[in-house]
Coordinates of N, CA and C in Angstrom, one line a residue:
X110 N -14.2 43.6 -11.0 CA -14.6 43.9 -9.6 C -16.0 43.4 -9.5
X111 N -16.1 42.3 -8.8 CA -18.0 42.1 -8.1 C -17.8 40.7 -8.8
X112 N -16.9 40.3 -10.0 CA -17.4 39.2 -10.5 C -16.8 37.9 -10.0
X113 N -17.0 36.9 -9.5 CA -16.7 36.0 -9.0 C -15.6 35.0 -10.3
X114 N -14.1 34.6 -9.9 CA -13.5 34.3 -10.6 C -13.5 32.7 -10.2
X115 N -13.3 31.7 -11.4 CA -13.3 30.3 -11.0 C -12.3 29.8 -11.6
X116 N -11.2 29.1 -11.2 CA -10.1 28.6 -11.6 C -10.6 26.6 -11.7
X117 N -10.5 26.2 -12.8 CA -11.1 24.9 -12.5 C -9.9 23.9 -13.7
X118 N -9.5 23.2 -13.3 CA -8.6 22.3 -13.8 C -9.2 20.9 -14.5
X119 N -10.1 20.8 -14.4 CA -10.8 19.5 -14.7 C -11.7 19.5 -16.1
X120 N -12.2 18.8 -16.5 CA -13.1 18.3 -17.3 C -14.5 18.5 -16.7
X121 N -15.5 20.0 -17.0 CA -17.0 19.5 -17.0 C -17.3 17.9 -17.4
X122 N -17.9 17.5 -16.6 CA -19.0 16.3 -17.1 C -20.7 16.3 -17.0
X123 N -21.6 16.1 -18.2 CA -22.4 16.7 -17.5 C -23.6 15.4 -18.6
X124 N -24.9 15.8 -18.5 CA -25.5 14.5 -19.7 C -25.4 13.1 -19.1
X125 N -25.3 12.5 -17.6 CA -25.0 11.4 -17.3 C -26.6 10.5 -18.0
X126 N -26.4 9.3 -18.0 CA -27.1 8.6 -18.4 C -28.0 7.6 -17.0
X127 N -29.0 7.2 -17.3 CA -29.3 5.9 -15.8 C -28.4 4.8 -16.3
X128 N -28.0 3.8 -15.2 CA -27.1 2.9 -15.3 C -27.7 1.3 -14.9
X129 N -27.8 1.7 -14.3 CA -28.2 0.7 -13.0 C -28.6 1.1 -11.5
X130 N -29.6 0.8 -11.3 CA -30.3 1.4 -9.6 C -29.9 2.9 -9.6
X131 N -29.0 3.5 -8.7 CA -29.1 5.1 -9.0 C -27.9 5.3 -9.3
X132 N -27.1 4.3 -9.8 CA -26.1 4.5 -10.8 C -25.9 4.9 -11.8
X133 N -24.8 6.3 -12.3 CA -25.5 6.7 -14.0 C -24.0 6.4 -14.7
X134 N -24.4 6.8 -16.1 CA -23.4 6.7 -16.8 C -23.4 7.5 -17.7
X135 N -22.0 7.9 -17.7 CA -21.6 8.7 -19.3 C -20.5 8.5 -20.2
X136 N -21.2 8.5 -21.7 CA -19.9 7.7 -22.3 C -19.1 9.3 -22.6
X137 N -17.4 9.1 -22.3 CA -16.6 10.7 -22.3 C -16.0 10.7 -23.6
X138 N -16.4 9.8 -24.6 CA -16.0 9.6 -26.1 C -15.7 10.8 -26.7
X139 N -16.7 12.0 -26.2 CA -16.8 13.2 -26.5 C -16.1 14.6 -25.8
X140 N -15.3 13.7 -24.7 CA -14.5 15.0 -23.9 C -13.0 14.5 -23.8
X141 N -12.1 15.1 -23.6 CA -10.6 15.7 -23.8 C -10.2 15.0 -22.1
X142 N -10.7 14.1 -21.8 CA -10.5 13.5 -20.9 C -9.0 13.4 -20.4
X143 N -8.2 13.7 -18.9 CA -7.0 13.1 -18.7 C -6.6 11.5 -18.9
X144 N -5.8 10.9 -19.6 CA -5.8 9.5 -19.6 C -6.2 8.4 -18.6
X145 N -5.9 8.9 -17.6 CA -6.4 8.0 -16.4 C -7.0 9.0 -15.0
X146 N -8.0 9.5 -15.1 CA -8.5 10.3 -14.0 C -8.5 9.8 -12.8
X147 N -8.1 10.7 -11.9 CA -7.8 10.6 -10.6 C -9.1 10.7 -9.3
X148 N -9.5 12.0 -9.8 CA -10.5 12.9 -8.7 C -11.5 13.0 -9.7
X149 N -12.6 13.4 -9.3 CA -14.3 13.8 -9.3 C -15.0 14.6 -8.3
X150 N -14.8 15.5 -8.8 CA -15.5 16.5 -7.9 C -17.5 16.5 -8.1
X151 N -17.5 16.8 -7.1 CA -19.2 17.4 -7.2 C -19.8 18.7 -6.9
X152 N -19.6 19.8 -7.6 CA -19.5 21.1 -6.9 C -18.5 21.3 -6.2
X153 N -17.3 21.5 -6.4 CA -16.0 21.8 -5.7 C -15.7 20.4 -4.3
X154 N -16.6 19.8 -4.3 CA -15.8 18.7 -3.5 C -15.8 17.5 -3.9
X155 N -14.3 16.8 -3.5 CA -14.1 15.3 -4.0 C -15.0 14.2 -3.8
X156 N -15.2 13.6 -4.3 CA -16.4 12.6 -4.2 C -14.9 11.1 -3.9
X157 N -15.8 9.6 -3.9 CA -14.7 8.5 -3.6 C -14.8 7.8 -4.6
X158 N -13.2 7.5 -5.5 CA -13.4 6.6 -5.9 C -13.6 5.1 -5.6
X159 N -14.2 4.7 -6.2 CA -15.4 3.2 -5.6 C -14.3 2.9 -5.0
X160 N -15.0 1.7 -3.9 CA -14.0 1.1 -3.0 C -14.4 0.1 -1.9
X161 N -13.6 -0.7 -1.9 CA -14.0 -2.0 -0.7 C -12.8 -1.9 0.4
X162 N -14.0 -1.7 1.9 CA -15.1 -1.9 1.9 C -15.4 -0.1 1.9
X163 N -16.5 0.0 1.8 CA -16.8 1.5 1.8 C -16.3 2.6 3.0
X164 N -16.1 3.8 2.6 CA -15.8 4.7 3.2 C -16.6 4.8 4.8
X165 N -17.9 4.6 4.5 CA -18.3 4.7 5.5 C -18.2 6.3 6.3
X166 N -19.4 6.2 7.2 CA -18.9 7.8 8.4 C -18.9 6.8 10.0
X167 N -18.0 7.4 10.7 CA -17.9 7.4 11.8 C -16.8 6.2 12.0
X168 N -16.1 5.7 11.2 CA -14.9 4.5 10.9 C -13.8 4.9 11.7
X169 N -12.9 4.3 11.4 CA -11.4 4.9 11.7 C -10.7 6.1 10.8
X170 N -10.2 7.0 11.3 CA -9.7 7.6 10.2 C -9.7 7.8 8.7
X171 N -10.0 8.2 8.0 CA -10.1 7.4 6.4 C -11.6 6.5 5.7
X172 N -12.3 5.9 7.1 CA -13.2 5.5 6.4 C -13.1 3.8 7.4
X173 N -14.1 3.1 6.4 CA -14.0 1.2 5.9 C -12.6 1.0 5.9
X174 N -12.1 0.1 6.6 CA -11.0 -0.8 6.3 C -11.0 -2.1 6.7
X175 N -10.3 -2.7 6.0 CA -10.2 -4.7 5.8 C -8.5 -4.6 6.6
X176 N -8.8 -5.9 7.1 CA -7.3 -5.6 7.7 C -6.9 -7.1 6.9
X177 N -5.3 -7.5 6.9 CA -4.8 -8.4 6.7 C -4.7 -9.1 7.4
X178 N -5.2 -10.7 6.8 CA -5.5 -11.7 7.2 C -4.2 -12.9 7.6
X179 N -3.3 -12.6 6.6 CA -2.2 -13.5 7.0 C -1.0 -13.5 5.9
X180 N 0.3 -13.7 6.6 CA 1.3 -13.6 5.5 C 1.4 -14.2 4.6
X181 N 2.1 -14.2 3.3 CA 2.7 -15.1 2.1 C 4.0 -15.1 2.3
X182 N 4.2 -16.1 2.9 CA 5.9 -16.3 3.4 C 7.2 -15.9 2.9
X183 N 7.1 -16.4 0.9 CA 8.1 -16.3 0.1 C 7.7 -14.6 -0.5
X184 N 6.7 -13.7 0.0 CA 6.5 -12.5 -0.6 C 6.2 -11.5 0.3
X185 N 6.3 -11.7 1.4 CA 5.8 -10.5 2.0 C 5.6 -9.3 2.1
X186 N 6.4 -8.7 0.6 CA 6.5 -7.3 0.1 C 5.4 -7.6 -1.0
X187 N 4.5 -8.1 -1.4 CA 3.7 -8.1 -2.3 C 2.7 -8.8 -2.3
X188 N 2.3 -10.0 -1.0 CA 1.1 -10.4 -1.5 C 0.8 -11.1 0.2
X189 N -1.0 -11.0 0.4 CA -0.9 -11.6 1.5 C -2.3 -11.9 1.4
X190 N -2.7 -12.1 2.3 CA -4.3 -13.3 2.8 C -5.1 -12.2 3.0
X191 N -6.5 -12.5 2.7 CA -7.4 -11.5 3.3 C -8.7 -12.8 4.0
X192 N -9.6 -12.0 4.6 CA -10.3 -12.5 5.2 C -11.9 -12.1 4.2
X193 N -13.2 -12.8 4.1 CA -14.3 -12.6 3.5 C -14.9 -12.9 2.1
X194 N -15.6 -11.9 1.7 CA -15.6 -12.0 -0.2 C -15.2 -11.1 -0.5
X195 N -15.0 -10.0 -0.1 CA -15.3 -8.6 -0.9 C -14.2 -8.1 -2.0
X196 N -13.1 -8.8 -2.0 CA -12.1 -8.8 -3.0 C -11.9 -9.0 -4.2
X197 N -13.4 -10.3 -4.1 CA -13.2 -11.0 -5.7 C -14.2 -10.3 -6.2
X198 N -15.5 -9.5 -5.9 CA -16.2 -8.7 -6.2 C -15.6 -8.3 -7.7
X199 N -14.3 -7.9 -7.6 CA -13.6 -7.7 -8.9 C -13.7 -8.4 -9.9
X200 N -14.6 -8.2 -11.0 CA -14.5 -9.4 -12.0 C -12.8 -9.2 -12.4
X201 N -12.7 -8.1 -12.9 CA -11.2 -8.0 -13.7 C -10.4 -6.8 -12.3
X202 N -9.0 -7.2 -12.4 CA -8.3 -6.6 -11.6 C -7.6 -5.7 -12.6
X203 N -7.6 -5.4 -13.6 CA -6.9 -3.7 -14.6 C -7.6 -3.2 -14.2
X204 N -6.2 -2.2 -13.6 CA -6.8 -1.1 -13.3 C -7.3 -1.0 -11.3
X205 N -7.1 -2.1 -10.8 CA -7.5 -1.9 -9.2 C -6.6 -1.7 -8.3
X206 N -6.3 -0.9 -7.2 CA -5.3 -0.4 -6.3 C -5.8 -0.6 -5.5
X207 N -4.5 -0.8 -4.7 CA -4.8 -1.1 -3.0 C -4.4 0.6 -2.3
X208 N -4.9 0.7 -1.4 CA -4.3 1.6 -0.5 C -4.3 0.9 1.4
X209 N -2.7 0.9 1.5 CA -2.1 0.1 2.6 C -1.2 0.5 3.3
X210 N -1.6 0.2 4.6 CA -0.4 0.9 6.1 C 0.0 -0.6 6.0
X211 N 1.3 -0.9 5.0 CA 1.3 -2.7 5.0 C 2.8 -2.9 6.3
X212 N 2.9 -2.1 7.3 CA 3.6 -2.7 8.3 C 3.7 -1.3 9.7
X213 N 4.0 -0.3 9.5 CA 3.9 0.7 10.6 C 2.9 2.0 10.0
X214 N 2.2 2.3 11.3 CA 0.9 3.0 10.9 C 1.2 4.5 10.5
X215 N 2.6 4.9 10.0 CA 3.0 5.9 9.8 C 3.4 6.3 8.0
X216 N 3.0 5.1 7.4 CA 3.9 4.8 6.2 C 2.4 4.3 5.4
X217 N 1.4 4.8 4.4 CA 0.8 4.5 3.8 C 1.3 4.3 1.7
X218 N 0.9 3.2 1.3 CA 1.0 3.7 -0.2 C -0.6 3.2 -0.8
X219 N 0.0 3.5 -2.2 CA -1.2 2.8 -3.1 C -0.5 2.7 -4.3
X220 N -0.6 1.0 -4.6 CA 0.0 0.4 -5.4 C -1.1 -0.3 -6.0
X221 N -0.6 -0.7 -7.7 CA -1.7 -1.8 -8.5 C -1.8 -3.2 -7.8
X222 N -2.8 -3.7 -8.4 CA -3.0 -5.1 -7.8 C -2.5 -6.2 -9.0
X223 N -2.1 -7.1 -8.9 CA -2.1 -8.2 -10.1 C -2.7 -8.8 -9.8
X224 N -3.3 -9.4 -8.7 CA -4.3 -10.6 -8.7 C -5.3 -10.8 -7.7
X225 N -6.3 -11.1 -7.9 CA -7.0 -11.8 -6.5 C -7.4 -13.1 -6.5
X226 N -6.8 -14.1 -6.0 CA -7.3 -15.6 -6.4 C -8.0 -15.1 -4.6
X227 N -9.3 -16.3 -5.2 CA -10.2 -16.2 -4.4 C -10.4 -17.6 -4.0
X228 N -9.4 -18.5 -4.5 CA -9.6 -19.9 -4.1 C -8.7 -20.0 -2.7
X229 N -7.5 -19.1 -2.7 CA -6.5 -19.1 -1.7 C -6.5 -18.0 -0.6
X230 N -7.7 -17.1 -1.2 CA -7.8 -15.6 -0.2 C -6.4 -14.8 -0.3
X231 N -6.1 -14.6 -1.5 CA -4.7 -13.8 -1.6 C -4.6 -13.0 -2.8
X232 N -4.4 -12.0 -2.2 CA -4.2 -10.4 -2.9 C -2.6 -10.3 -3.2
X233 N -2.2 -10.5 -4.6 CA -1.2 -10.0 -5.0 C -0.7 -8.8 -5.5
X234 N 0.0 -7.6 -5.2 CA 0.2 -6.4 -6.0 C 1.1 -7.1 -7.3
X235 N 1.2 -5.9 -7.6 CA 2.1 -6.3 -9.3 C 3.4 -6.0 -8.6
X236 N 3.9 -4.9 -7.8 CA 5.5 -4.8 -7.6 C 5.5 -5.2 -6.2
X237 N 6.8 -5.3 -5.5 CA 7.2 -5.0 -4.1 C 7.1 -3.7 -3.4
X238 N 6.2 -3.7 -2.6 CA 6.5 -2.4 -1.8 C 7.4 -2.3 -0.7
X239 N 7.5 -1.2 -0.2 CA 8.9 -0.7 0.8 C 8.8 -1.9 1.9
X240 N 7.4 -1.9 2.3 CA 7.7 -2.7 4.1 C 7.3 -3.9 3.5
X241 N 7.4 -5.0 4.5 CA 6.8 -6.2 4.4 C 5.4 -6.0 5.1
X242 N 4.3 -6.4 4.3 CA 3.0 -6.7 4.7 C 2.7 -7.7 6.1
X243 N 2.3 -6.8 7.2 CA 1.9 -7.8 8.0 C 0.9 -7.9 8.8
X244 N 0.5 -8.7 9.1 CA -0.8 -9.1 9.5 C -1.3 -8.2 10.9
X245 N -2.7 -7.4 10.1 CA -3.6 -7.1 11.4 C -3.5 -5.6 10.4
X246 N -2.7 -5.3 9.6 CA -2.7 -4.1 8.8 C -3.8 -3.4 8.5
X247 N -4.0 -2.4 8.0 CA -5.5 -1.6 7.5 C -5.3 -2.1 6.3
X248 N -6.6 -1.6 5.1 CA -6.1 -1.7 3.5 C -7.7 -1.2 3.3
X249 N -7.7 -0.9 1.8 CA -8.9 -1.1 1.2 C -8.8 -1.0 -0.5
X250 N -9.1 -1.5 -1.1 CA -9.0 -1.8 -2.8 C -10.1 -0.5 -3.3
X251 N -9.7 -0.2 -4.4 CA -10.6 0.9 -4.9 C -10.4 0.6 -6.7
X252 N -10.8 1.3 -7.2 CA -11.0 1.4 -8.3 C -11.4 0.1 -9.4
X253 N -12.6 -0.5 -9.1 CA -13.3 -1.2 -9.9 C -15.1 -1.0 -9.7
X254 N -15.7 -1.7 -11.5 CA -16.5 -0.6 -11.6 C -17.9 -1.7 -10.2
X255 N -17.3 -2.9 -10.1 CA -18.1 -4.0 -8.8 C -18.3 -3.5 -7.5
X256 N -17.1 -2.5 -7.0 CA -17.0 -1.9 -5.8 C -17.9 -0.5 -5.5
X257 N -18.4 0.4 -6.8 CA -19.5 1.1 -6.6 C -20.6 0.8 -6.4
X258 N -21.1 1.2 -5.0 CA -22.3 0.8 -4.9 C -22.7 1.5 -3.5
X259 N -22.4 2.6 -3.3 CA -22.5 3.9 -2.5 C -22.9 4.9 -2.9
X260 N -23.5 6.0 -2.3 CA -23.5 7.5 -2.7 C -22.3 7.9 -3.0
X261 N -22.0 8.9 -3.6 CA -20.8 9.9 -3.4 C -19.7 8.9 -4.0
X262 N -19.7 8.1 -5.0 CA -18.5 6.9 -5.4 C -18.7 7.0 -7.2
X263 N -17.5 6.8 -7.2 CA -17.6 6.9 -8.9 C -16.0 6.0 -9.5
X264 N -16.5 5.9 -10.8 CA -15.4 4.9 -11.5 C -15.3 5.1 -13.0
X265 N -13.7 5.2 -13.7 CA -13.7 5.6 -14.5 C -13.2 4.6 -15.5
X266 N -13.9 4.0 -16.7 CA -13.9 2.8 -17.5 C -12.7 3.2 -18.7
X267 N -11.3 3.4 -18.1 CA -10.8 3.7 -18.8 C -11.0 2.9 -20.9
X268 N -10.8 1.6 -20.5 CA -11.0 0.8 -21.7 C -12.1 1.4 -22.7
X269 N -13.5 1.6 -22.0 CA -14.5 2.0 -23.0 C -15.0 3.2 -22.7
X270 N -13.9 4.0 -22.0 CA -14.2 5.5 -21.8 C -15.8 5.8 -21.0
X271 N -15.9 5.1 -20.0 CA -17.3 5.6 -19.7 C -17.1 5.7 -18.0
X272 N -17.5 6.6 -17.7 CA -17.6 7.3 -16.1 C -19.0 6.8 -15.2
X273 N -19.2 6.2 -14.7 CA -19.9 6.1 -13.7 C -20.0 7.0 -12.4
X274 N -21.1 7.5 -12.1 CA -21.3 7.9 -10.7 C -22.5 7.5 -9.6
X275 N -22.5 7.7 -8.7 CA -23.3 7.5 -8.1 C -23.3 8.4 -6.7
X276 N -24.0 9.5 -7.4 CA -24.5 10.6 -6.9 C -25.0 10.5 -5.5
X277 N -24.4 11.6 -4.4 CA -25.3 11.1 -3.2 C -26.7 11.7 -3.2
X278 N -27.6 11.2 -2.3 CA -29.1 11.7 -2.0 C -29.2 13.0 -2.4
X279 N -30.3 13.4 -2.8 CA -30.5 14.9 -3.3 C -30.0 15.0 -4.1
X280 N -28.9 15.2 -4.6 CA -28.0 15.4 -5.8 C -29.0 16.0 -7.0
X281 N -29.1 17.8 -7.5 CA -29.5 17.4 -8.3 C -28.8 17.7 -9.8
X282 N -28.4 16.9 -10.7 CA -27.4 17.5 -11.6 C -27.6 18.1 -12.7
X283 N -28.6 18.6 -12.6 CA -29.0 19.6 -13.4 C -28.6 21.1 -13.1
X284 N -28.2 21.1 -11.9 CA -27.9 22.0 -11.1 C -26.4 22.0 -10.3
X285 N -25.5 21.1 -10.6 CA -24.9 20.7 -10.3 C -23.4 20.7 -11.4
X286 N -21.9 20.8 -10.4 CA -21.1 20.8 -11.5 C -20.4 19.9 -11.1
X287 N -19.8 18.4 -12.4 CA -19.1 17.3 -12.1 C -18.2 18.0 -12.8
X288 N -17.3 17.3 -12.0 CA -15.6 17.7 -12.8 C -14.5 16.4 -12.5
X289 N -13.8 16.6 -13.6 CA -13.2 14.7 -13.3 C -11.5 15.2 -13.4
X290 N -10.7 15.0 -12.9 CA -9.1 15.7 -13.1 C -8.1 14.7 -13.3
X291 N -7.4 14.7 -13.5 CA -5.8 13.8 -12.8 C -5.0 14.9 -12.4
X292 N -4.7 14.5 -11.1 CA -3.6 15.2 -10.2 C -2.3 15.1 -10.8

């Protein structure tokens, strides 16, 4: 009675390292990590995994989104045109997801990516999704470590086990509790 009870599913993270600009890092060599982490909390709330273009405040729904640029005739369930740079930002695509309304605005997924050639402005997933991809669609790519570069954004290096975050303003983590989960 009086004591406050906390139910927490995740992995403390805590010891981050500087990274780059106010980006930190921590190698999880040393924690019980879920194989491929999902969510990152910061004190009980979700933080974003990295993402192009950024979440942004005051956006549409959801945040930043890139819309589709144009069809791939012989694929339309799996690959299409985009408009800009922000795609190839990706050095390596293991490991990068799209999240896409790829034909009526009622129907979202999030599928792996297999490719970004940047000579032809085309984003291939690895499978077929349900609808055909069509042009003027929302999207945005997430999960590579090129795409953080926001407050509140984080990315997990599965290959050499190392977590990036990039804490928003104030933040201070000394004081503070990271927690990293898979749903």
């Amino acid at each position: 009675k009086g004591e406050r009870v906390e139910l927490v599913g995740g992995v403390r993270v805590a010891d981050f390292k500087s990274f780059k600009d106010k980006i930190l890092q921590r190698d999880c060599s040393d924690l019980n990590l879920p194989a491929a982490p999902q969510q990152l909390f910061l004190d009980g709330a979700r933080e974003v995994l990295a993402r192009w273009p950024n979440k942004g405040e005051g956006e549409l729904p959801g945040g930043g989104w890139a819309f589709v640029a144009g069809q791939v005739e012989a694929e339309k369930n799996r690959s299409f045109k985009y408009n800009g740079d922000g795609p190839e930002k990706a050095a390596n695509v293991a490991g990068v997801e799209i999240s896409i309304w790829p034909n009526y605005n009622w129907w979202q997924t999030i599928a792996p990516v297999q490719a970004i050639d940047a000579a032809t402005k085309t984003i291939h997933l690895k499978d077929d999704i349900s609808y055909s991809i069509e042009v003027g669609r929302r999207y945005f790519l997430q999960n590579a470590l090129e795409f953080l570069d926001a407050p509140g954004e984080w990315f997990h290096d599965r290959k050499a086990n190392l977590l990036y975050f990039y804490p928003p303003a104030g933040t201070d983590l000394a004081k503070a509790t990271v927690e990293i989960v898979r749903l």
